[in-house]
Short mmCIF file of C-alpha atoms and ligand atoms in Angstrom, two decimals:
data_model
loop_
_atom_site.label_atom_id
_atom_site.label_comp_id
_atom_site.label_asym_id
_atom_site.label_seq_id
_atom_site.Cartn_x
_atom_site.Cartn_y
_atom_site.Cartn_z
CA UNK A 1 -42.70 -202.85 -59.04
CA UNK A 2 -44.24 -199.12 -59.76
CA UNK A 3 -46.62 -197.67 -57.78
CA UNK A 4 -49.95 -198.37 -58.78
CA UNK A 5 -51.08 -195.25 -57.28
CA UNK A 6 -49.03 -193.20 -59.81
CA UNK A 7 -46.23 -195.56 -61.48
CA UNK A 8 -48.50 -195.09 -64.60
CA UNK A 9 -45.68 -193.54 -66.69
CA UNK A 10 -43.07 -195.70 -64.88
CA UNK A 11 -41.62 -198.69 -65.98
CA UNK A 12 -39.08 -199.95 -63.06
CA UNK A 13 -39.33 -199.65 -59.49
CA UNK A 14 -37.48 -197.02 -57.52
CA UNK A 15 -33.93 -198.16 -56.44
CA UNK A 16 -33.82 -198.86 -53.10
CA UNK A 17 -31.98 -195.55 -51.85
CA UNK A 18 -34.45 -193.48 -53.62
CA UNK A 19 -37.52 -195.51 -51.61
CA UNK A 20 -35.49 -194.81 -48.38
CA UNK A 21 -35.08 -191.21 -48.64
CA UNK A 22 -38.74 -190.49 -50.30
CA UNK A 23 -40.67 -192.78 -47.85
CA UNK A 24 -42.17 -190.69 -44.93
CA UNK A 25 -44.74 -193.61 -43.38
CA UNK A 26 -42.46 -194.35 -40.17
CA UNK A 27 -43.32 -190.88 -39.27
CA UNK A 28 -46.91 -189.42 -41.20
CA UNK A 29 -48.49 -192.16 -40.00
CA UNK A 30 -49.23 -189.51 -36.88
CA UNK A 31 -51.56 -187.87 -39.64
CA UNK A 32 -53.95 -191.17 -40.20
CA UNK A 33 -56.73 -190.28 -38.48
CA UNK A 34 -56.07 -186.33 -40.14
CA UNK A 35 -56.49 -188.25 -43.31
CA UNK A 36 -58.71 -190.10 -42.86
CA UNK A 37 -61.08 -187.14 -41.95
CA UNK A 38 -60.24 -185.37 -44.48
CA UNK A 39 -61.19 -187.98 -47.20
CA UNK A 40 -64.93 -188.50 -45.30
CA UNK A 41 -64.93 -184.56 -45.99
CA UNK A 42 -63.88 -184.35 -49.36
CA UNK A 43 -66.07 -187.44 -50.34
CA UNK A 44 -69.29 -186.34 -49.03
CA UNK A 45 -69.02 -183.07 -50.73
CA UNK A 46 -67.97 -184.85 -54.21
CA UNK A 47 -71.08 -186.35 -53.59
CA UNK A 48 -73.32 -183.62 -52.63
CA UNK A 49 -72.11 -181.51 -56.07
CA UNK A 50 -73.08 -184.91 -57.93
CA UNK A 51 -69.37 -185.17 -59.11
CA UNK A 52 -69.33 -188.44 -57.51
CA UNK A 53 -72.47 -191.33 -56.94
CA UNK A 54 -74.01 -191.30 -53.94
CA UNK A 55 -73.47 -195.04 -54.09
CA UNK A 56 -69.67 -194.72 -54.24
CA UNK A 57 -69.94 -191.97 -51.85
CA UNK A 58 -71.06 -194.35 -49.10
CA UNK A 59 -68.77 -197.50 -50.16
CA UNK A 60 -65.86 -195.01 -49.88
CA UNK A 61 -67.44 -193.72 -46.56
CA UNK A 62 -67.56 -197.77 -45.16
CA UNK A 63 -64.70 -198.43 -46.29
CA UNK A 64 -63.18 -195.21 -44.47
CA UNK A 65 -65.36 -196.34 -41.37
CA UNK A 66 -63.27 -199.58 -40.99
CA UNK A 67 -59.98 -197.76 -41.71
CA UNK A 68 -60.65 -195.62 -38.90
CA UNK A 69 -61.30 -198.41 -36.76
CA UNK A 70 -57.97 -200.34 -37.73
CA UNK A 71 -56.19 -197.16 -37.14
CA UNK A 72 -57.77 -196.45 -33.91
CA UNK A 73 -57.33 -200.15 -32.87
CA UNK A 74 -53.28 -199.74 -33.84
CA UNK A 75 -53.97 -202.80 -36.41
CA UNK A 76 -53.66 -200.65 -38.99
CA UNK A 77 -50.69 -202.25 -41.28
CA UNK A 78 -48.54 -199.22 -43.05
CA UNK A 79 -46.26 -200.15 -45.91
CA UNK A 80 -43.25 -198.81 -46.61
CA UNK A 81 -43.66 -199.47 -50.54
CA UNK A 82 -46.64 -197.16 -50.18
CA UNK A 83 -44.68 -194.27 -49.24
CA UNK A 84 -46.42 -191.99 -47.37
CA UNK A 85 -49.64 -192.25 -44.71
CA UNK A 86 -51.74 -190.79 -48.29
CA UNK A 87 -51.38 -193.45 -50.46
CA UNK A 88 -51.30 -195.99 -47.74
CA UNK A 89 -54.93 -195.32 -46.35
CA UNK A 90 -56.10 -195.12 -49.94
CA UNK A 91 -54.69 -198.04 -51.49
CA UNK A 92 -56.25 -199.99 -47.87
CA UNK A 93 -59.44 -198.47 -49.38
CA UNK A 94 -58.89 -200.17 -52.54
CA UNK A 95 -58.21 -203.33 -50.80
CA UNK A 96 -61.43 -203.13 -49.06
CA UNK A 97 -64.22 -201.40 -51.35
CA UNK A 98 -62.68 -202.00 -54.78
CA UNK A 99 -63.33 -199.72 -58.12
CA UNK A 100 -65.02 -197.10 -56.02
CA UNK A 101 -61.74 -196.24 -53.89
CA UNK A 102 -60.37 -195.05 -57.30
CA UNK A 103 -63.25 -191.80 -57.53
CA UNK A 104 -62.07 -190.66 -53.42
CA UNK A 105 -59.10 -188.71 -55.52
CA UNK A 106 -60.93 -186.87 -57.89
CA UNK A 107 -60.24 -183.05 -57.59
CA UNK A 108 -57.84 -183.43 -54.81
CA UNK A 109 -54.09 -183.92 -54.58
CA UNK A 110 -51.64 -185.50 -51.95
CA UNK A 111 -50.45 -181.44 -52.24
CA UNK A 112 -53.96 -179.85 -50.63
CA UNK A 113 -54.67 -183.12 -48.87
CA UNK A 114 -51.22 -183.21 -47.08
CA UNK A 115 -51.23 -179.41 -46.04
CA UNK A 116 -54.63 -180.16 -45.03
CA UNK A 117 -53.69 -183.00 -42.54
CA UNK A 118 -50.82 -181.09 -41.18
CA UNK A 119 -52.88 -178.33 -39.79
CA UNK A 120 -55.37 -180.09 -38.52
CA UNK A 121 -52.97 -182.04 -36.71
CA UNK A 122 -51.39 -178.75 -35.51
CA UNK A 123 -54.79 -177.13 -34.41
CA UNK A 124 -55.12 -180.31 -32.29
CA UNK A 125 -51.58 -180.20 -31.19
CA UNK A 126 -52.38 -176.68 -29.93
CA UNK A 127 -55.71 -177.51 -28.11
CA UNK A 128 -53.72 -180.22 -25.81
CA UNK A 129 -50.57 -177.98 -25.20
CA UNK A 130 -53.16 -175.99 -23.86
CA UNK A 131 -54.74 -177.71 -21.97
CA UNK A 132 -51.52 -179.00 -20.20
CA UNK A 133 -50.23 -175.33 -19.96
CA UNK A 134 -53.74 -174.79 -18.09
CA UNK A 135 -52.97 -177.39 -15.71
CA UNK A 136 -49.41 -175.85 -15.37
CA UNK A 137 -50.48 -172.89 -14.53
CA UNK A 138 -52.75 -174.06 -11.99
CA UNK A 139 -50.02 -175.76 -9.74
CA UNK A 140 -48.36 -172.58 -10.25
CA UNK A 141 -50.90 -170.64 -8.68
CA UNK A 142 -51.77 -173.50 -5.63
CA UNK A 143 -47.97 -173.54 -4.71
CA UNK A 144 -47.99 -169.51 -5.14
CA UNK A 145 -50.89 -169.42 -2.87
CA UNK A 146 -49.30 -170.79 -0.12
CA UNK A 147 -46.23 -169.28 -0.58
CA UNK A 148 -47.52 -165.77 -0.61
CA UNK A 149 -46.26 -164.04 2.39
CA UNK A 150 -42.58 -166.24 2.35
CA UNK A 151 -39.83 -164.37 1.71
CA UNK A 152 -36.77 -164.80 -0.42
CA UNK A 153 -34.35 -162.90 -2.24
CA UNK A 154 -35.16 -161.03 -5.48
CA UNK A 155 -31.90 -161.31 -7.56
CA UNK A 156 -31.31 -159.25 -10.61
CA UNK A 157 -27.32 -160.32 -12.32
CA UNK A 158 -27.63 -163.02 -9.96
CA UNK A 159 -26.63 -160.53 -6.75
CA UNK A 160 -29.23 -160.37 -4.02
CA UNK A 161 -31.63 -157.41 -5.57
CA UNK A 162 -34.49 -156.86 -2.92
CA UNK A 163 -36.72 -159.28 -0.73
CA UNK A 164 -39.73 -160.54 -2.84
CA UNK A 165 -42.21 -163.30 -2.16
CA UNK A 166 -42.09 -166.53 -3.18
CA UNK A 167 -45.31 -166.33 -4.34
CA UNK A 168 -44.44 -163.64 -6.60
CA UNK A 169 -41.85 -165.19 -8.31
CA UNK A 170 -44.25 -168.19 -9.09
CA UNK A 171 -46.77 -165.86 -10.82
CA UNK A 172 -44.22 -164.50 -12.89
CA UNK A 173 -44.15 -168.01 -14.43
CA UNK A 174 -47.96 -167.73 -14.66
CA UNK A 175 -48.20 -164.77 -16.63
CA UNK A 176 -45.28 -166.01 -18.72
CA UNK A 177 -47.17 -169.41 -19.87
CA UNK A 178 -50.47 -167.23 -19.82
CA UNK A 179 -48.97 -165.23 -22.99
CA UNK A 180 -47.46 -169.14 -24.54
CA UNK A 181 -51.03 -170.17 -24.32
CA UNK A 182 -51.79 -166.70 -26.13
CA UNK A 183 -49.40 -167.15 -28.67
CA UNK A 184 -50.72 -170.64 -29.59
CA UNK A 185 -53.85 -169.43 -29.33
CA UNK A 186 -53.08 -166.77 -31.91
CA UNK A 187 -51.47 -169.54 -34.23
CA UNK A 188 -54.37 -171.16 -34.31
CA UNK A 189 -56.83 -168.65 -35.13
CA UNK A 190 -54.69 -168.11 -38.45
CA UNK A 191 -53.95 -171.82 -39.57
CA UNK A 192 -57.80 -172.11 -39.26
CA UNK A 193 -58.10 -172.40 -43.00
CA UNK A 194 -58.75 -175.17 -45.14
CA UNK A 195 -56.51 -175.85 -48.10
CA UNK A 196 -58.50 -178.99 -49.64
CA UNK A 197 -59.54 -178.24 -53.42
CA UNK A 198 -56.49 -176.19 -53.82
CA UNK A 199 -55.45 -179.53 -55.89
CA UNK A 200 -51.92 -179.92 -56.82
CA UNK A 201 -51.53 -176.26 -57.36
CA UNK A 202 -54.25 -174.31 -59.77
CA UNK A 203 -57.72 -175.17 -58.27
CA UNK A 204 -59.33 -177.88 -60.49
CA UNK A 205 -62.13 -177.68 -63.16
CA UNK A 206 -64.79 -180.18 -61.07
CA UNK A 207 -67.47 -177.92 -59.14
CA UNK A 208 -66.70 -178.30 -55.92
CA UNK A 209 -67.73 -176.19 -53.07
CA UNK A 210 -64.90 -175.67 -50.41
CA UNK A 211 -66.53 -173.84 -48.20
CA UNK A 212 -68.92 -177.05 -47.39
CA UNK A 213 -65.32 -179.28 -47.12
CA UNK A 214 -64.10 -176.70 -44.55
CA UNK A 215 -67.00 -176.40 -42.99
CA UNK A 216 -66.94 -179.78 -42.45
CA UNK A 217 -63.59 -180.01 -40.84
CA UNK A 218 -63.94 -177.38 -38.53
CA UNK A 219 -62.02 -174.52 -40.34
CA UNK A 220 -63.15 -171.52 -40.77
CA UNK A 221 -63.14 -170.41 -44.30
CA UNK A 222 -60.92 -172.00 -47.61
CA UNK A 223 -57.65 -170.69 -48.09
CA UNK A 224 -57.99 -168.45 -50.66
CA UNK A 225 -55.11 -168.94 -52.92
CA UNK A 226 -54.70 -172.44 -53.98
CA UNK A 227 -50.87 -171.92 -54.86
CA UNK A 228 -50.83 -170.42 -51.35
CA UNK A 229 -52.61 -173.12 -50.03
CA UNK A 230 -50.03 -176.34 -51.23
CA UNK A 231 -46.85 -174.38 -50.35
CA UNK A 232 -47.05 -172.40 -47.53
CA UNK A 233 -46.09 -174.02 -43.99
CA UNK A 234 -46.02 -170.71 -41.96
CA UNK A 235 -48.71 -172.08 -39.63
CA UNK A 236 -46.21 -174.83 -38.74
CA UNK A 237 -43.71 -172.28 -38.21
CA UNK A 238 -45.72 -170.41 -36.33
CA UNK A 239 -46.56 -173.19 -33.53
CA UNK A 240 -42.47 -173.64 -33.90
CA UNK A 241 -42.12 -170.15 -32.95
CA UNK A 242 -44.06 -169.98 -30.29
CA UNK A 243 -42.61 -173.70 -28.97
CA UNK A 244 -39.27 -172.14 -28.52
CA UNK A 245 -40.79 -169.38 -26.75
CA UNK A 246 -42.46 -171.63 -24.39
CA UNK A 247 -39.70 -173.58 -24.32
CA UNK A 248 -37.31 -170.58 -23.34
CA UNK A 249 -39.97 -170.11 -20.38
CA UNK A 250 -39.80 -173.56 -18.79
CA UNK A 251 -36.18 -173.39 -19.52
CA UNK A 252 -35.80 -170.75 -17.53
CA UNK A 253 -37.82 -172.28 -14.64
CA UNK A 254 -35.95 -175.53 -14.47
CA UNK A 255 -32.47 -173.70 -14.40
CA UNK A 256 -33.85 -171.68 -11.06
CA UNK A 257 -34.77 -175.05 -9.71
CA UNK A 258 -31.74 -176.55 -10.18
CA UNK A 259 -30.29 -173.09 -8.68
CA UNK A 260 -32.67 -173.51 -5.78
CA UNK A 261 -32.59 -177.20 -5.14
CA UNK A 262 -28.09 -176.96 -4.72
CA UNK A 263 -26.55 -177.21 -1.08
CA UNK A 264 -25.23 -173.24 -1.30
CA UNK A 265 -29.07 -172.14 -2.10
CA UNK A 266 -31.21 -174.86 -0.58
CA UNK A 267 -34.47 -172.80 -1.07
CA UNK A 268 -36.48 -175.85 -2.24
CA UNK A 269 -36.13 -179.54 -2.33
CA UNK A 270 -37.67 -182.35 -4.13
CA UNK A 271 -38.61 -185.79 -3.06
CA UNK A 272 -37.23 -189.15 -4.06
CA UNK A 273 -39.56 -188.70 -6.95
CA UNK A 274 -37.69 -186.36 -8.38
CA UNK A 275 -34.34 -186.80 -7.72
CA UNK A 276 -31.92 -188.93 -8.99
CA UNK A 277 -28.84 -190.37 -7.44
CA UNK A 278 -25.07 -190.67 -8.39
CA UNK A 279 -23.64 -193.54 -9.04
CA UNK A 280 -20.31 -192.29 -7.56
CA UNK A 281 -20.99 -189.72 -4.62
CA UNK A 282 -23.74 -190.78 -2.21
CA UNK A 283 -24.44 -187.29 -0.70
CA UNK A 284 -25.81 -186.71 -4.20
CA UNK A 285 -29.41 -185.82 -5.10
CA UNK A 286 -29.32 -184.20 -8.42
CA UNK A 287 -32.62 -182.43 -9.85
CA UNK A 288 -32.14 -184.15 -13.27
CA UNK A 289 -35.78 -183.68 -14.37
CA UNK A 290 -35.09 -179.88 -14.15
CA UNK A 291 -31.46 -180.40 -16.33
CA UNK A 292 -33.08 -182.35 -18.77
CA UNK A 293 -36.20 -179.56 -19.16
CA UNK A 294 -33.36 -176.95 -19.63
CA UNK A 295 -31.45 -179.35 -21.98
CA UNK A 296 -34.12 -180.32 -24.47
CA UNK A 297 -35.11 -176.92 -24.77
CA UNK A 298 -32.41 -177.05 -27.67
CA UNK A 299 -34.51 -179.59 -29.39
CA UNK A 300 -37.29 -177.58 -30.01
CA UNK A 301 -35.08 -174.20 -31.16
CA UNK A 302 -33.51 -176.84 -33.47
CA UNK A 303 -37.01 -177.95 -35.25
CA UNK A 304 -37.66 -174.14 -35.57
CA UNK A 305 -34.17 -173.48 -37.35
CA UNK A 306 -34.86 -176.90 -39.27
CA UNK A 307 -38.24 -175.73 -41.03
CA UNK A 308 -37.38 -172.07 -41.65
CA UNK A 309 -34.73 -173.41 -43.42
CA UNK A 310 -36.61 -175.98 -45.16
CA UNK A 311 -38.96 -173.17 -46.47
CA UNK A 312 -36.04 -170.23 -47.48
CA UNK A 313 -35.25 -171.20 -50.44
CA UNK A 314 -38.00 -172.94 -51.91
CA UNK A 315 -39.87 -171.49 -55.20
CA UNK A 316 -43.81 -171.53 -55.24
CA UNK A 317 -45.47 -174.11 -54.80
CA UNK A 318 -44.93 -177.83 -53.31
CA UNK A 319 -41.85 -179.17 -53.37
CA UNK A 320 -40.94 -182.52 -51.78
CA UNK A 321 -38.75 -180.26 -49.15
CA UNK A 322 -41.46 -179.40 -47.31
CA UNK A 323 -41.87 -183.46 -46.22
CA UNK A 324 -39.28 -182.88 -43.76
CA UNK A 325 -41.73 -180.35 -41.78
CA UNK A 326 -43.38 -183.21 -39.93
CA UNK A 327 -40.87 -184.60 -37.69
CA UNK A 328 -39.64 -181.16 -36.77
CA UNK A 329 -43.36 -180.29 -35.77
CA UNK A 330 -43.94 -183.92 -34.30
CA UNK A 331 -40.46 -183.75 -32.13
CA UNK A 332 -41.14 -180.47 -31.28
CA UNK A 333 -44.70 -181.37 -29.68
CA UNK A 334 -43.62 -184.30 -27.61
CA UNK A 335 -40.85 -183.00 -26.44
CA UNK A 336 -42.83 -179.88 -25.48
CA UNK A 337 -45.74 -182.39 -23.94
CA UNK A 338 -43.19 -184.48 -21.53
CA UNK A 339 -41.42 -181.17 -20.35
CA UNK A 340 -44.76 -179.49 -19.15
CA UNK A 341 -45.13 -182.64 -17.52
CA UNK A 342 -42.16 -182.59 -15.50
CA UNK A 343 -42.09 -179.23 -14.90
CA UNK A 344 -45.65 -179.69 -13.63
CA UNK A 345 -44.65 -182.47 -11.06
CA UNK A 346 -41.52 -180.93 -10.11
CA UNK A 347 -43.59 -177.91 -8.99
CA UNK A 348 -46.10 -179.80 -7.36
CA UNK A 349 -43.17 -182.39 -5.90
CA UNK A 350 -40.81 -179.42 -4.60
CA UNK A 351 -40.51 -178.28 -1.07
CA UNK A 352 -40.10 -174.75 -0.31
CA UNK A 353 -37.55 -174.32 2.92
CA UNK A 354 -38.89 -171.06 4.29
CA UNK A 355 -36.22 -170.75 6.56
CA UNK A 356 -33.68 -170.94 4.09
CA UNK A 357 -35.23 -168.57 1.73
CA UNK A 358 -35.34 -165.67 4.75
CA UNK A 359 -31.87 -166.05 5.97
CA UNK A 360 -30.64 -165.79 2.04
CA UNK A 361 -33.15 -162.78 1.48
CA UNK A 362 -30.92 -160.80 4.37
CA UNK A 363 -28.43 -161.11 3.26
CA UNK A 364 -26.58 -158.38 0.92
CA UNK A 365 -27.93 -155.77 2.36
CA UNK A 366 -31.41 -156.47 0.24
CA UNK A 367 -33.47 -153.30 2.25
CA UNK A 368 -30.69 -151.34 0.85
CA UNK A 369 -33.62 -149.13 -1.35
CA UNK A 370 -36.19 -149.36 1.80
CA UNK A 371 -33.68 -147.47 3.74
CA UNK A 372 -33.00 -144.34 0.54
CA UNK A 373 -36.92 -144.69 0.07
CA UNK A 374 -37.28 -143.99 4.14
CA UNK A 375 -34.53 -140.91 3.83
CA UNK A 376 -36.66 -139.34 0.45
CA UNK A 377 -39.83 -139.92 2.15
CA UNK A 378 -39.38 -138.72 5.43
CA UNK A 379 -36.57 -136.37 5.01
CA UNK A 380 -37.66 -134.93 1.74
CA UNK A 381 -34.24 -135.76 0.22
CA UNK A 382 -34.35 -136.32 -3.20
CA UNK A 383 -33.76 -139.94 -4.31
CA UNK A 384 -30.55 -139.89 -6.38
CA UNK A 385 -28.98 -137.93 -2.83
CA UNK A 386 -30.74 -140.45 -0.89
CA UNK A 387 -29.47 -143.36 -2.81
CA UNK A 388 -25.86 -141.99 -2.07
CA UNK A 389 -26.46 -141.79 2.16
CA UNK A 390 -27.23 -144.99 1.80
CA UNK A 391 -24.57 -146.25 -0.14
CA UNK A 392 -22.16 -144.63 2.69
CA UNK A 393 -24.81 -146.48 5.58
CA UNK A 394 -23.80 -150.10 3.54
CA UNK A 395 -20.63 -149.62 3.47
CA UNK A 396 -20.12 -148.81 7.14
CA UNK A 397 -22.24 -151.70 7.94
CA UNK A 398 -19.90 -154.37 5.75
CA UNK A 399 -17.11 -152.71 7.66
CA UNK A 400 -18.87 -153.56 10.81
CA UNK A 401 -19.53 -157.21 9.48
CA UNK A 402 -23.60 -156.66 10.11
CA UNK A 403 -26.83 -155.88 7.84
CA UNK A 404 -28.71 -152.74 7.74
CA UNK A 405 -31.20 -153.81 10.77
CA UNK A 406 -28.17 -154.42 13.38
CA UNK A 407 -26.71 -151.02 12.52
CA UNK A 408 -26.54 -149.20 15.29
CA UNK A 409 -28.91 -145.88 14.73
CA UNK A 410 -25.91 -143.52 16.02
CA UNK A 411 -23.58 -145.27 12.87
CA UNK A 412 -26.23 -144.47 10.62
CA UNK A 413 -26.92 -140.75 12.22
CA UNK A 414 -22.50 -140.31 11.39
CA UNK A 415 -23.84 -140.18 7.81
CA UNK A 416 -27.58 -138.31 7.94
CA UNK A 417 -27.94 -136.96 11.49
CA UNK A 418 -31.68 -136.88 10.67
CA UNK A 419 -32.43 -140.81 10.26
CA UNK A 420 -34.65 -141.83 13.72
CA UNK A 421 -35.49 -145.05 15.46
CA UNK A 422 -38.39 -145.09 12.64
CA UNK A 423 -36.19 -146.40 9.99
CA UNK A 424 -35.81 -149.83 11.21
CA UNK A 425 -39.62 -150.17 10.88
CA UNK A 426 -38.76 -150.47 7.10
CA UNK A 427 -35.38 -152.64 7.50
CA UNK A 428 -36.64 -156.15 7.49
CA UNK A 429 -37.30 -157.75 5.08
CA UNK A 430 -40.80 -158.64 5.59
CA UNK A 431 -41.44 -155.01 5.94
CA UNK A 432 -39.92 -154.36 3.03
CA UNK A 433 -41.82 -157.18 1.11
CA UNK A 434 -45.01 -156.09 3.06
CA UNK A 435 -44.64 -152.41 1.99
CA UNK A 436 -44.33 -153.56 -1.85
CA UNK A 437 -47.96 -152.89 -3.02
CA UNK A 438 -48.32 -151.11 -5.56
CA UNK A 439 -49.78 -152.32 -8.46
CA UNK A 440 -48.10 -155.75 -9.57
CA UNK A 441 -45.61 -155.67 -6.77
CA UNK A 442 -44.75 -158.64 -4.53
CA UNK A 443 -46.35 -157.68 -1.35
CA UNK A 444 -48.10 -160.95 0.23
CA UNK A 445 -51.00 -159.74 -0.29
CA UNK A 446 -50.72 -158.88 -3.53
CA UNK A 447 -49.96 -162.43 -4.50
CA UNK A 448 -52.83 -163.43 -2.88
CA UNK A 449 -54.66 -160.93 -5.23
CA UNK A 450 -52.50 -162.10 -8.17
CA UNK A 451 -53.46 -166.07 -7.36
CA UNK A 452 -57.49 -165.12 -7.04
CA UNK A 453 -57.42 -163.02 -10.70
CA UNK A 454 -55.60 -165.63 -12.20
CA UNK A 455 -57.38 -168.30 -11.40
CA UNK A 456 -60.26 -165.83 -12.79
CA UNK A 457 -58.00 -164.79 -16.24
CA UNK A 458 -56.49 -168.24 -16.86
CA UNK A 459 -58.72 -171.14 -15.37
CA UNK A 460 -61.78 -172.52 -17.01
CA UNK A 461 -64.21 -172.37 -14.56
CA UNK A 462 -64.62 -175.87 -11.82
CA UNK A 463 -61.07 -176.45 -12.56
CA UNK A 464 -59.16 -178.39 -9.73
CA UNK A 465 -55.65 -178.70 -9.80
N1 LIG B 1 -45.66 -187.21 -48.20
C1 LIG B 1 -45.77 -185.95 -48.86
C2 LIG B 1 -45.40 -184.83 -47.89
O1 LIG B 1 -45.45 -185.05 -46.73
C3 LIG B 1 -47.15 -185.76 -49.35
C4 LIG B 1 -47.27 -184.80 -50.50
C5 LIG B 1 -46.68 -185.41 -51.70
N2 LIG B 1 -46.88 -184.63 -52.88
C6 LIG B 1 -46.19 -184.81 -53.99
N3 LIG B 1 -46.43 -183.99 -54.95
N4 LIG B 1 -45.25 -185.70 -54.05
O2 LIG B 1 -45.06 -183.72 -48.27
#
């Protein structure tokens, strides 16, 4: 059988390969309710420029009504014959409302009406990541909170750098998904444009007015080249882009959990409800939640690579290519959607062990740069001389098998006869943490500054975690 949406030059049916690599329903049915909006748009302002009855207008607008509800309801029945979520929803129209279904089409294409979908779907996509980085941020900021003043090591190559607060740490994360929900938000701001009327490619000769169909759909102006309109999918790319950058982020995060949670760091641990056994070694508790964060990170790198390559070689304008944006986009979003997730409850879930975290953070020799700071300030040596003393000071003390604050003063007086008593005010590593306060460093109490202004920057206001 043709299709009777456009088999009009067709004689035969498609063979049954061609129907399985053409048909995209299993997966654009995400765009029904898109589509359906879309059409309610596009028909009510065929019939406010009298290029459509007023009469049709509102059979096409019932008929639309009870679509919505079907699709809302899941009862909805998509056919694979039907191709794609476009013709599907239209030829249910024609089911339901008859002749009048046929004028819903008129200046319009499945080229504008497909790109038009696809964003809004996108825009929407954005609003919830963002909403769930929100909430993600807020945990942050609660755990950060009362983690402020505890101390663990700062690590930079993965060597014990200098003692920083826990709390610190956590708001790096915060500022991190602060500039993910920027980056989303900056997507969104430019996909904000509505490419209905662009028709299949050149505009079309009805008088339509597309700045009342964007209006009505919540974008802000029409695109305002219809070839640009059908064949561009930067905005997709865009959310892509800034997926794998968020992605990157909670990457990141999960591999220092899984750091944190092993036997040889033991800075954190998580519950039962996190944790997962093995099936082999019953000491085991494995962070797999954290693993599989870091692990699907891949996924959404992969949809990025996946559409820019779709889109490289392609010629102006639509080509049937551009069909395989949707999954990547789709895929991208719920993976993106059940990592935030776990990452949220893994932050919420883990348990910080203090004690662990300051017996790690003195280790190394970690108030290494307290003790040259001490010699420039108080001595008035210059830094680079300073930082050599001390380099002699830690070297004596691995000799003598102790840190910096067991030292006895006359070992460190065999190197600079002028270091006193004083200097092991700065030794510790709460002092050193403590005396870290300058602007953005990771004194306790500048976390607890950090946590107060963003909850003010990032929160909308009321919001409990
Ligand atoms: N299912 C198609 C897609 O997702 C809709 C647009 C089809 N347009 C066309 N000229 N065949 O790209």
């Amino acid at each position: 059988m043709t299709s009777k949406i456009w088999g009009g030059r067709f004689s035969a049916g498609p063979s049954s390969v061609m129907e399985e690599i053409n048909v995209s329903i299993a997966f654009d049915q995400r765009l029904a309710k898109q589509d359906v909006r879309g059409s309610r748009a596009h028909c009510a302002m065929l019939v406010a420029q009298g290029i459509i009855s007023k009469d049709d207008g509102e059979a096409i607008q019932g008929g639309l009504t009870r679509i919505e509800k079907d699709i809302a309801g899941g009862t909805m029945h998509f056919r694979r014959a039907l191709e794609d979520v476009h013709m599907n929803i239209e030829s249910r129209l024609s089911d339901l409302i008859g002749l009048p279904a046929g004028r819903l089409h008129t200046a319009r294409s499945r080229n504008d009406q497909v790109a038009t979908d696809f964003r809004m779907w996108v825009r929407a996509a954005i609003d919830t990541l963002d909403e769930e980085l929100e909430k993600l941020q807020s945990v942050l900021m609660d755990k950060a909170e009362s983690e402020a003043a505890t101390i663990m090591p700062g690590f930079t190559h993965l060597q014990a750098a200098q003692p920083v607060t826990f709390g610190h740490h956590l708001m790096a994360y915060v500022e991190m998904f602060g500039r993910d929900r920027s980056r989303f938000k900056d997507a969104r701001a430019r996909l904000n444009e509505c490419p209905l009327g662009a028709g299949a490619i050149a505009g079309t000769s009805f008088p339509i007015d597309r700045h009342l169909t964007a209006e009505k759909l919540d974008f802000d102006r029409p695109m305002a080249n219809s070839m640009d309109a059908v064949s561009d999918r930067d905005f997709a790319i865009d959310f892509l882009a800034a997926a794998a950058v968020l992605a990157t982020h909670m990457s990141r995060l999960a591999e220092e959990m899984v750091l944190w949670a092993s036997a040889q760091f033991g800075f954190i641990a998580f519950t039962d409800a996190f944790s997962t056994g093995s099936s082999m070694m019953p000491q085991k508790r494995n962070p797999d939640a954290a693993e599989l964060v870091r692990g699907k990170a891949g996924r959404v790198f992969g949809a990025l690579t996946t559409l820019l390559t779709v889109m490289k070689g392609l010629p102006l304008t639509y080509s049937k290519d551009m069909q395989e944006d949707k999954e990547a986009v789709f895929g991208a979003f719920d993976t993106l959607e059940l990592c935030l997730a776990a990452t949220t409850g893994m932050i919420v879930d883990m348990k910080p062990r203090r004690d662990r975290m300051k017996a790690s953070a003195s280790a190394g020799f970690t108030t290494a740069t307290d003790l040259a700071d001490w010699v420039t300030r108080v001595l008035g040596v210059p830094f680079r001389e300073s930082h050599h003393i001390t380099g002699r000071i830690v070297a004596l003390a691995e000799q003598k098998g102790c840190g910096l604050a067991q030292l006895p003063l006359a070992d460190m007086q065999s190197v600079e006869p002028r270091i006193t008593q004083d200097v092991f005010n700065v030794l510790t590593v709460e002092a050193s943490a403590a005396s870290r306060t300058s602007f953005g460093g990771t004194a306790p109490a500048n976390v607890i500054a950090a946590v107060a202004s963003g909850r003010e920057r990032f929160l909308k206001k009321g919001r409990k975690s």
